[in-house]
PDB file of C-alpha atoms in Angstrom:
ATOM      1  CA  UNK A  23     -18.876  51.112 -81.035  1.00  0.00           C
ATOM      2  CA  UNK A  24     -21.186  48.395 -82.217  1.00  0.00           C
ATOM      3  CA  UNK A  25     -23.362  46.790 -79.616  1.00  0.00           C
ATOM      4  CA  UNK A  26     -25.790  44.142 -80.380  1.00  0.00           C
ATOM      5  CA  UNK A  27     -28.579  42.830 -77.471  1.00  0.00           C
ATOM      6  CA  UNK A  28     -30.659  40.118 -77.233  1.00  0.00           C
ATOM      7  CA  UNK A  29     -32.914  38.628 -74.532  1.00  0.00           C
ATOM      8  CA  UNK A  30     -31.371  35.322 -73.268  1.00  0.00           C
ATOM      9  CA  UNK A  31     -33.651  33.043 -73.146  1.00  0.00           C
ATOM     10  CA  UNK A  32     -37.222  31.887 -74.952  1.00  0.00           C
ATOM     11  CA  UNK A  33     -39.189  28.844 -74.123  1.00  0.00           C
ATOM     12  CA  UNK A  34     -42.277  27.999 -76.100  1.00  0.00           C
ATOM     13  CA  UNK A  35     -44.539  25.209 -76.770  1.00  0.00           C
ATOM     14  CA  UNK A  36     -44.805  23.342 -79.907  1.00  0.00           C
ATOM     15  CA  UNK A  37     -47.317  24.514 -82.635  1.00  0.00           C
ATOM     16  CA  UNK A  38     -46.849  27.907 -81.217  1.00  0.00           C
ATOM     17  CA  UNK A  39     -44.812  30.698 -82.820  1.00  0.00           C
ATOM     18  CA  UNK A  40     -41.487  32.182 -81.389  1.00  0.00           C
ATOM     19  CA  UNK A  41     -40.496  35.663 -81.561  1.00  0.00           C
ATOM     20  CA  UNK A  42     -36.858  36.720 -80.925  1.00  0.00           C
ATOM     21  CA  UNK A  43     -35.534  40.386 -80.581  1.00  0.00           C
ATOM     22  CA  UNK A  44     -32.643  42.017 -81.312  1.00  0.00           C
ATOM     23  CA  UNK A  45     -31.520  45.837 -80.641  1.00  0.00           C
ATOM     24  CA  UNK A  46     -28.514  47.352 -82.390  1.00  0.00           C
ATOM     25  CA  UNK A  47     -26.733  50.665 -81.976  1.00  0.00           C
ATOM     26  CA  UNK A  48     -24.944  51.376 -85.171  1.00  0.00           C
ATOM     27  CA  UNK A  49     -26.842  53.409 -87.511  1.00  0.00           C
ATOM     28  CA  UNK A  50     -24.741  52.528 -90.410  1.00  0.00           C
ATOM     29  CA  UNK A  51     -25.626  48.782 -90.069  1.00  0.00           C
ATOM     30  CA  UNK A  52     -26.576  47.603 -93.682  1.00  0.00           C
ATOM     31  CA  UNK A  53     -27.112  43.993 -93.411  1.00  0.00           C
ATOM     32  CA  UNK A  54     -28.659  42.409 -90.455  1.00  0.00           C
ATOM     33  CA  UNK A  55     -28.622  38.368 -90.132  1.00  0.00           C
ATOM     34  CA  UNK A  56     -30.314  35.646 -88.234  1.00  0.00           C
ATOM     35  CA  UNK A  57     -28.247  32.657 -87.412  1.00  0.00           C
ATOM     36  CA  UNK A  58     -28.970  29.236 -85.873  1.00  0.00           C
ATOM     37  CA  UNK A  59     -26.499  27.219 -83.709  1.00  0.00           C
ATOM     38  CA  UNK A  60     -27.074  23.899 -82.758  1.00  0.00           C
ATOM     39  CA  UNK A  61     -25.372  22.189 -79.429  1.00  0.00           C
ATOM     40  CA  UNK A  62     -21.503  21.988 -80.303  1.00  0.00           C
ATOM     41  CA  UNK A  63     -22.182  22.905 -84.226  1.00  0.00           C
ATOM     42  CA  UNK A  64     -21.085  26.005 -86.296  1.00  0.00           C
ATOM     43  CA  UNK A  65     -23.411  28.676 -87.263  1.00  0.00           C
ATOM     44  CA  UNK A  66     -26.245  28.031 -89.824  1.00  0.00           C
ATOM     45  CA  UNK A  67     -27.439  31.310 -91.737  1.00  0.00           C
ATOM     46  CA  UNK A  68     -31.020  31.326 -91.387  1.00  0.00           C
ATOM     47  CA  UNK A  69     -31.946  34.370 -93.210  1.00  0.00           C
ATOM     48  CA  UNK A  70     -30.664  38.118 -93.680  1.00  0.00           C
ATOM     49  CA  UNK A  71     -32.542  41.427 -94.419  1.00  0.00           C
ATOM     50  CA  UNK A  72     -31.123  44.697 -96.181  1.00  0.00           C
ATOM     51  CA  UNK A  73     -31.505  48.094 -93.992  1.00  0.00           C
ATOM     52  CA  UNK A  74     -33.693  49.360 -96.515  1.00  0.00           C
ATOM     53  CA  UNK A  75     -36.449  46.801 -96.248  1.00  0.00           C
ATOM     54  CA  UNK A  76     -39.002  46.511 -93.333  1.00  0.00           C
ATOM     55  CA  UNK A  77     -39.964  42.728 -93.603  1.00  0.00           C
ATOM     56  CA  UNK A  78     -38.822  39.620 -95.330  1.00  0.00           C
ATOM     57  CA  UNK A  79     -40.579  36.307 -95.097  1.00  0.00           C
ATOM     58  CA  UNK A  80     -39.292  33.016 -96.142  1.00  0.00           C
ATOM     59  CA  UNK A  81     -41.193  29.585 -95.359  1.00  0.00           C
ATOM     60  CA  UNK A  82     -41.842  29.843 -91.530  1.00  0.00           C
ATOM     61  CA  UNK A  83     -39.234  32.909 -90.672  1.00  0.00           C
ATOM     62  CA  UNK A  84     -40.302  36.230 -91.044  1.00  0.00           C
ATOM     63  CA  UNK A  85     -37.960  39.241 -90.409  1.00  0.00           C
ATOM     64  CA  UNK A  86     -39.322  42.437 -89.144  1.00  0.00           C
ATOM     65  CA  UNK A  87     -36.931  45.508 -89.147  1.00  0.00           C
ATOM     66  CA  UNK A  88     -37.927  48.870 -87.341  1.00  0.00           C
ATOM     67  CA  UNK A  89     -34.800  51.152 -88.632  1.00  0.00           C
ATOM     68  CA  UNK A  90     -36.052  53.880 -86.633  1.00  0.00           C
ATOM     69  CA  UNK A  91     -35.646  51.852 -83.084  1.00  0.00           C
ATOM     70  CA  UNK A  92     -33.055  49.703 -84.604  1.00  0.00           C
ATOM     71  CA  UNK A  93     -34.856  46.924 -83.389  1.00  0.00           C
ATOM     72  CA  UNK A  94     -34.958  43.534 -85.163  1.00  0.00           C
ATOM     73  CA  UNK A  95     -37.207  40.554 -84.869  1.00  0.00           C
ATOM     74  CA  UNK A  96     -37.354  36.734 -85.881  1.00  0.00           C
ATOM     75  CA  UNK A  97     -40.777  35.253 -86.160  1.00  0.00           C
ATOM     76  CA  UNK A  98     -40.750  31.378 -86.266  1.00  0.00           C
ATOM     77  CA  UNK A  99     -44.026  30.145 -87.145  1.00  0.00           C
ATOM     78  CA  UNK A 100     -45.310  26.663 -86.044  1.00  0.00           C
ATOM     79  CA  UNK A 101     -42.115  26.129 -83.788  1.00  0.00           C
ATOM     80  CA  UNK A 102     -40.859  22.687 -83.796  1.00  0.00           C
ATOM     81  CA  UNK A 103     -38.648  20.667 -81.443  1.00  0.00           C
ATOM     82  CA  UNK A 104     -36.047  21.057 -84.076  1.00  0.00           C
ATOM     83  CA  UNK A 105     -35.965  24.674 -83.455  1.00  0.00           C
ATOM     84  CA  UNK A 106     -34.739  24.355 -80.222  1.00  0.00           C
ATOM     85  CA  UNK A 107     -31.330  26.161 -80.435  1.00  0.00           C
ATOM     86  CA  UNK A 108     -29.341  29.210 -80.050  1.00  0.00           C
ATOM     87  CA  UNK A 109     -30.240  32.147 -82.136  1.00  0.00           C
ATOM     88  CA  UNK A 110     -27.822  35.183 -82.889  1.00  0.00           C
ATOM     89  CA  UNK A 111     -28.489  38.190 -84.611  1.00  0.00           C
ATOM     90  CA  UNK A 112     -25.738  40.040 -86.349  1.00  0.00           C
ATOM     91  CA  UNK A 113     -24.985  43.045 -88.133  1.00  0.00           C
ATOM     92  CA  UNK A 114     -22.631  44.398 -90.637  1.00  0.00           C
ATOM     93  CA  UNK A 115     -21.850  47.967 -92.134  1.00  0.00           C
ATOM     94  CA  UNK A 116     -21.470  46.155 -95.297  1.00  0.00           C
ATOM     95  CA  UNK A 117     -21.923  42.856 -97.370  1.00  0.00           C
ATOM     96  CA  UNK A 118     -19.492  40.131 -96.546  1.00  0.00           C
ATOM     97  CA  UNK A 119     -17.691  42.337 -93.843  1.00  0.00           C
ATOM     98  CA  UNK A 120     -17.118  41.709 -89.970  1.00  0.00           C
ATOM     99  CA  UNK A 121     -19.933  40.735 -88.400  1.00  0.00           C
ATOM    100  CA  UNK A 122     -20.937  41.833 -84.930  1.00  0.00           C
ATOM    101  CA  UNK A 123     -22.945  39.448 -83.007  1.00  0.00           C
ATOM    102  CA  UNK A 124     -25.563  39.616 -80.176  1.00  0.00           C
ATOM    103  CA  UNK A 125     -25.193  37.250 -77.186  1.00  0.00           C
ATOM    104  CA  UNK A 126     -27.681  34.723 -78.385  1.00  0.00           C
ATOM    105  CA  UNK A 127     -30.987  33.631 -77.519  1.00  0.00           C
ATOM    106  CA  UNK A 128     -31.677  30.101 -76.417  1.00  0.00           C
ATOM    107  CA  UNK A 129     -34.774  28.938 -77.475  1.00  0.00           C
ATOM    108  CA  UNK A 130     -36.273  25.921 -75.825  1.00  0.00           C
ATOM    109  CA  UNK A 131     -39.211  24.117 -77.745  1.00  0.00           C
ATOM    110  CA  UNK A 132     -41.465  21.856 -75.165  1.00  0.00           C
ATOM    111  CA  UNK A 133     -43.697  19.240 -76.610  1.00  0.00           C
TER     112      UNK A 133
ATOM    113  CA  UNK B  18     -24.392  25.600-101.854  1.00  0.00           C
ATOM    114  CA  UNK B  19     -21.891  27.141 -99.636  1.00  0.00           C
ATOM    115  CA  UNK B  20     -19.928  24.715 -97.289  1.00  0.00           C
ATOM    116  CA  UNK B  21     -17.200  25.418 -95.281  1.00  0.00           C
ATOM    117  CA  UNK B  22     -15.232  22.733 -93.710  1.00  0.00           C
ATOM    118  CA  UNK B  23     -12.781  23.047 -90.254  1.00  0.00           C
ATOM    119  CA  UNK B  24     -10.358  20.439 -89.093  1.00  0.00           C
ATOM    120  CA  UNK B  25     -10.070  19.014 -86.840  1.00  0.00           C
ATOM    121  CA  UNK B  26     -13.541  19.454 -85.080  1.00  0.00           C
ATOM    122  CA  UNK B  27     -11.866  18.701 -81.673  1.00  0.00           C
ATOM    123  CA  UNK B  28      -8.483  18.546 -80.413  1.00  0.00           C
ATOM    124  CA  UNK B  29      -6.711  18.353 -76.835  1.00  0.00           C
ATOM    125  CA  UNK B  30      -3.203  19.463 -76.373  1.00  0.00           C
ATOM    126  CA  UNK B  31      -0.868  19.978 -73.688  1.00  0.00           C
ATOM    127  CA  UNK B  32       0.122  23.270 -72.284  1.00  0.00           C
ATOM    128  CA  UNK B  33       3.032  25.134 -74.405  1.00  0.00           C
ATOM    129  CA  UNK B  34       2.567  22.836 -77.673  1.00  0.00           C
ATOM    130  CA  UNK B  35       1.051  24.829 -80.646  1.00  0.00           C
ATOM    131  CA  UNK B  36      -2.055  23.755 -82.455  1.00  0.00           C
ATOM    132  CA  UNK B  37      -3.145  24.477 -85.927  1.00  0.00           C
ATOM    133  CA  UNK B  38      -6.860  24.753 -86.971  1.00  0.00           C
ATOM    134  CA  UNK B  39      -7.717  24.633 -90.659  1.00  0.00           C
ATOM    135  CA  UNK B  40     -10.622  26.289 -92.569  1.00  0.00           C
ATOM    136  CA  UNK B  41     -11.538  25.260 -96.217  1.00  0.00           C
ATOM    137  CA  UNK B  42     -14.354  26.638 -98.490  1.00  0.00           C
ATOM    138  CA  UNK B  43     -15.397  23.578-100.476  1.00  0.00           C
ATOM    139  CA  UNK B  44     -17.139  24.717-103.267  1.00  0.00           C
ATOM    140  CA  UNK B  45     -16.311  28.280-103.740  1.00  0.00           C
ATOM    141  CA  UNK B  46     -13.346  30.411-103.485  1.00  0.00           C
ATOM    142  CA  UNK B  47     -12.953  32.601-100.597  1.00  0.00           C
ATOM    143  CA  UNK B  48     -10.585  35.724-100.884  1.00  0.00           C
ATOM    144  CA  UNK B  49     -11.693  36.771 -97.065  1.00  0.00           C
ATOM    145  CA  UNK B  50     -12.150  34.317 -94.261  1.00  0.00           C
ATOM    146  CA  UNK B  51     -12.812  35.615 -90.707  1.00  0.00           C
ATOM    147  CA  UNK B  52     -11.939  33.549 -87.284  1.00  0.00           C
ATOM    148  CA  UNK B  53     -13.920  33.590 -84.396  1.00  0.00           C
ATOM    149  CA  UNK B  54     -14.137  32.676 -80.735  1.00  0.00           C
ATOM    150  CA  UNK B  55     -16.669  31.495 -78.776  1.00  0.00           C
ATOM    151  CA  UNK B  56     -16.365  30.964 -75.123  1.00  0.00           C
ATOM    152  CA  UNK B  57     -19.055  28.611 -73.231  1.00  0.00           C
ATOM    153  CA  UNK B  58     -22.522  30.100 -73.356  1.00  0.00           C
ATOM    154  CA  UNK B  59     -21.300  33.273 -74.776  1.00  0.00           C
ATOM    155  CA  UNK B  60     -21.436  35.066 -78.387  1.00  0.00           C
ATOM    156  CA  UNK B  61     -18.678  35.040 -81.131  1.00  0.00           C
ATOM    157  CA  UNK B  62     -16.170  37.335 -80.736  1.00  0.00           C
ATOM    158  CA  UNK B  63     -14.345  38.319 -84.284  1.00  0.00           C
ATOM    159  CA  UNK B  64     -10.624  37.423 -83.625  1.00  0.00           C
ATOM    160  CA  UNK B  65      -9.063  38.135 -87.013  1.00  0.00           C
ATOM    161  CA  UNK B  66      -9.904  38.793 -90.682  1.00  0.00           C
ATOM    162  CA  UNK B  67      -7.922  36.447 -93.317  1.00  0.00           C
ATOM    163  CA  UNK B  68      -7.038  37.946 -96.932  1.00  0.00           C
ATOM    164  CA  UNK B  69      -5.629  35.853 -99.322  1.00  0.00           C
ATOM    165  CA  UNK B  70      -2.159  36.590-100.191  1.00  0.00           C
ATOM    166  CA  UNK B  71      -2.044  39.470 -97.843  1.00  0.00           C
ATOM    167  CA  UNK B  72      -1.250  39.761 -93.846  1.00  0.00           C
ATOM    168  CA  UNK B  73      -4.320  39.250 -91.531  1.00  0.00           C
ATOM    169  CA  UNK B  74      -6.285  42.039 -90.097  1.00  0.00           C
ATOM    170  CA  UNK B  75      -6.652  41.516 -86.151  1.00  0.00           C
ATOM    171  CA  UNK B  76      -9.201  42.902 -83.605  1.00  0.00           C
ATOM    172  CA  UNK B  77      -8.185  44.868 -80.662  1.00  0.00           C
ATOM    173  CA  UNK B  78      -6.686  42.640 -78.121  1.00  0.00           C
ATOM    174  CA  UNK B  79      -5.737  39.834 -80.229  1.00  0.00           C
ATOM    175  CA  UNK B  80      -2.452  38.714 -80.149  1.00  0.00           C
ATOM    176  CA  UNK B  81      -1.218  38.362 -83.784  1.00  0.00           C
ATOM    177  CA  UNK B  82       1.882  36.253 -82.551  1.00  0.00           C
ATOM    178  CA  UNK B  83       0.134  34.041 -80.283  1.00  0.00           C
ATOM    179  CA  UNK B  84      -2.611  33.406 -83.079  1.00  0.00           C
ATOM    180  CA  UNK B  85      -1.013  32.938 -86.481  1.00  0.00           C
ATOM    181  CA  UNK B  86      -3.212  33.329 -89.323  1.00  0.00           C
ATOM    182  CA  UNK B  87      -2.171  32.405 -93.031  1.00  0.00           C
ATOM    183  CA  UNK B  88      -4.459  32.691 -95.714  1.00  0.00           C
ATOM    184  CA  UNK B  89      -2.319  30.761 -98.503  1.00  0.00           C
ATOM    185  CA  UNK B  90      -5.133  29.657-101.073  1.00  0.00           C
ATOM    186  CA  UNK B  91      -8.099  30.978-102.141  1.00  0.00           C
ATOM    187  CA  UNK B  92     -10.039  27.838-100.625  1.00  0.00           C
ATOM    188  CA  UNK B  93      -7.828  27.641 -97.178  1.00  0.00           C
ATOM    189  CA  UNK B  94      -7.041  29.871 -94.001  1.00  0.00           C
ATOM    190  CA  UNK B  95      -5.333  28.217 -91.312  1.00  0.00           C
ATOM    191  CA  UNK B  96      -5.277  29.535 -87.486  1.00  0.00           C
ATOM    192  CA  UNK B  97      -2.166  28.573 -85.314  1.00  0.00           C
ATOM    193  CA  UNK B  98      -2.302  28.811 -81.624  1.00  0.00           C
ATOM    194  CA  UNK B  99       1.188  29.111 -80.732  1.00  0.00           C
ATOM    195  CA  UNK B 100       2.502  27.745 -77.011  1.00  0.00           C
ATOM    196  CA  UNK B 101      -0.970  27.090 -76.136  1.00  0.00           C
ATOM    197  CA  UNK B 102      -2.416  27.708 -72.414  1.00  0.00           C
ATOM    198  CA  UNK B 103      -5.738  26.399 -70.818  1.00  0.00           C
ATOM    199  CA  UNK B 104      -7.092  30.229 -70.957  1.00  0.00           C
ATOM    200  CA  UNK B 105      -6.866  29.339 -74.856  1.00  0.00           C
ATOM    201  CA  UNK B 106      -9.327  26.769 -74.781  1.00  0.00           C
ATOM    202  CA  UNK B 107     -12.680  27.697 -76.904  1.00  0.00           C
ATOM    203  CA  UNK B 108     -14.659  26.973 -79.523  1.00  0.00           C
ATOM    204  CA  UNK B 109     -13.086  28.553 -82.838  1.00  0.00           C
ATOM    205  CA  UNK B 110     -15.241  29.001 -85.451  1.00  0.00           C
ATOM    206  CA  UNK B 111     -14.292  30.582 -89.133  1.00  0.00           C
ATOM    207  CA  UNK B 112     -16.396  31.876 -91.751  1.00  0.00           C
ATOM    208  CA  UNK B 113     -15.688  32.403 -95.348  1.00  0.00           C
ATOM    209  CA  UNK B 114     -17.093  35.116 -97.492  1.00  0.00           C
ATOM    210  CA  UNK B 115     -18.812  33.635-100.569  1.00  0.00           C
ATOM    211  CA  UNK B 116     -18.692  36.674-103.379  1.00  0.00           C
ATOM    212  CA  UNK B 117     -19.521  35.091-106.225  1.00  0.00           C
ATOM    213  CA  UNK B 118     -21.535  36.904-108.578  1.00  0.00           C
ATOM    214  CA  UNK B 119     -25.436  37.847-107.782  1.00  0.00           C
ATOM    215  CA  UNK B 120     -24.922  36.320-103.978  1.00  0.00           C
ATOM    216  CA  UNK B 121     -24.938  38.734-100.942  1.00  0.00           C
ATOM    217  CA  UNK B 122     -21.455  38.573 -99.980  1.00  0.00           C
ATOM    218  CA  UNK B 123     -22.510  36.405 -97.139  1.00  0.00           C
ATOM    219  CA  UNK B 124     -20.288  34.699 -94.764  1.00  0.00           C
ATOM    220  CA  UNK B 125     -20.878  31.076 -94.468  1.00  0.00           C
ATOM    221  CA  UNK B 126     -19.390  29.423 -90.976  1.00  0.00           C
ATOM    222  CA  UNK B 127     -17.452  26.241 -90.573  1.00  0.00           C
ATOM    223  CA  UNK B 128     -18.878  23.820 -87.801  1.00  0.00           C
ATOM    224  CA  UNK B 129     -16.027  24.838 -85.388  1.00  0.00           C
ATOM    225  CA  UNK B 130     -13.142  23.434 -83.597  1.00  0.00           C
ATOM    226  CA  UNK B 131     -13.241  22.573 -79.564  1.00  0.00           C
ATOM    227  CA  UNK B 132      -9.893  23.076 -78.184  1.00  0.00           C
ATOM    228  CA  UNK B 133      -8.813  21.936 -74.629  1.00  0.00           C
ATOM    229  CA  UNK B 134      -5.783  22.934 -73.418  1.00  0.00           C
ATOM    230  CA  UNK B 135      -4.513  20.798 -70.425  1.00  0.00           C
TER     231      UNK B 135
END
């Protein structure tokens, strides 16, 4: 079955870069997503990457995908206090299909 | 944009009662919606896939008679927790698949409903 793993916690200083890592086991994963969840709220889609891509950049966010190692990372440049949240990576085999989520990484940005 | 709403945002009920949660796609039609459950400090677990006009597909271990799903229109899916018990207390989140032309068939999530069963 599918399995998605993330580290539990990341602490970073305001203005520094944050890197959140994720590994997955399903080699047929085609779409990989990063979602942000603030306290008591739903999930906000941040970005996604197709499995045939190595990198995708969107403003402060950079996604790197190592398909061989099944490793996905999200880099947040110039991290702000508003970036404090839980970040989930997720994968699906086909677009819009059911998502398998990692356990979430809680990011704390210190001033 | 793609906005998904849920109602209510928070509900407290007595054990044994039934609770209905609505999920609406506000600016797009969604033939497919998903219901997730999230326990405190844990990840989201898919409960079921809701398809407009047909029966929902439940994940293994989810009781379909306990969690009734109705997807009666292209913009509304409902989840009814029947005969709720304290162990059903959780954060329920829905998502809707936006498959309008040119989009990535991405799922957009509602804000969640926190259910507390006393």
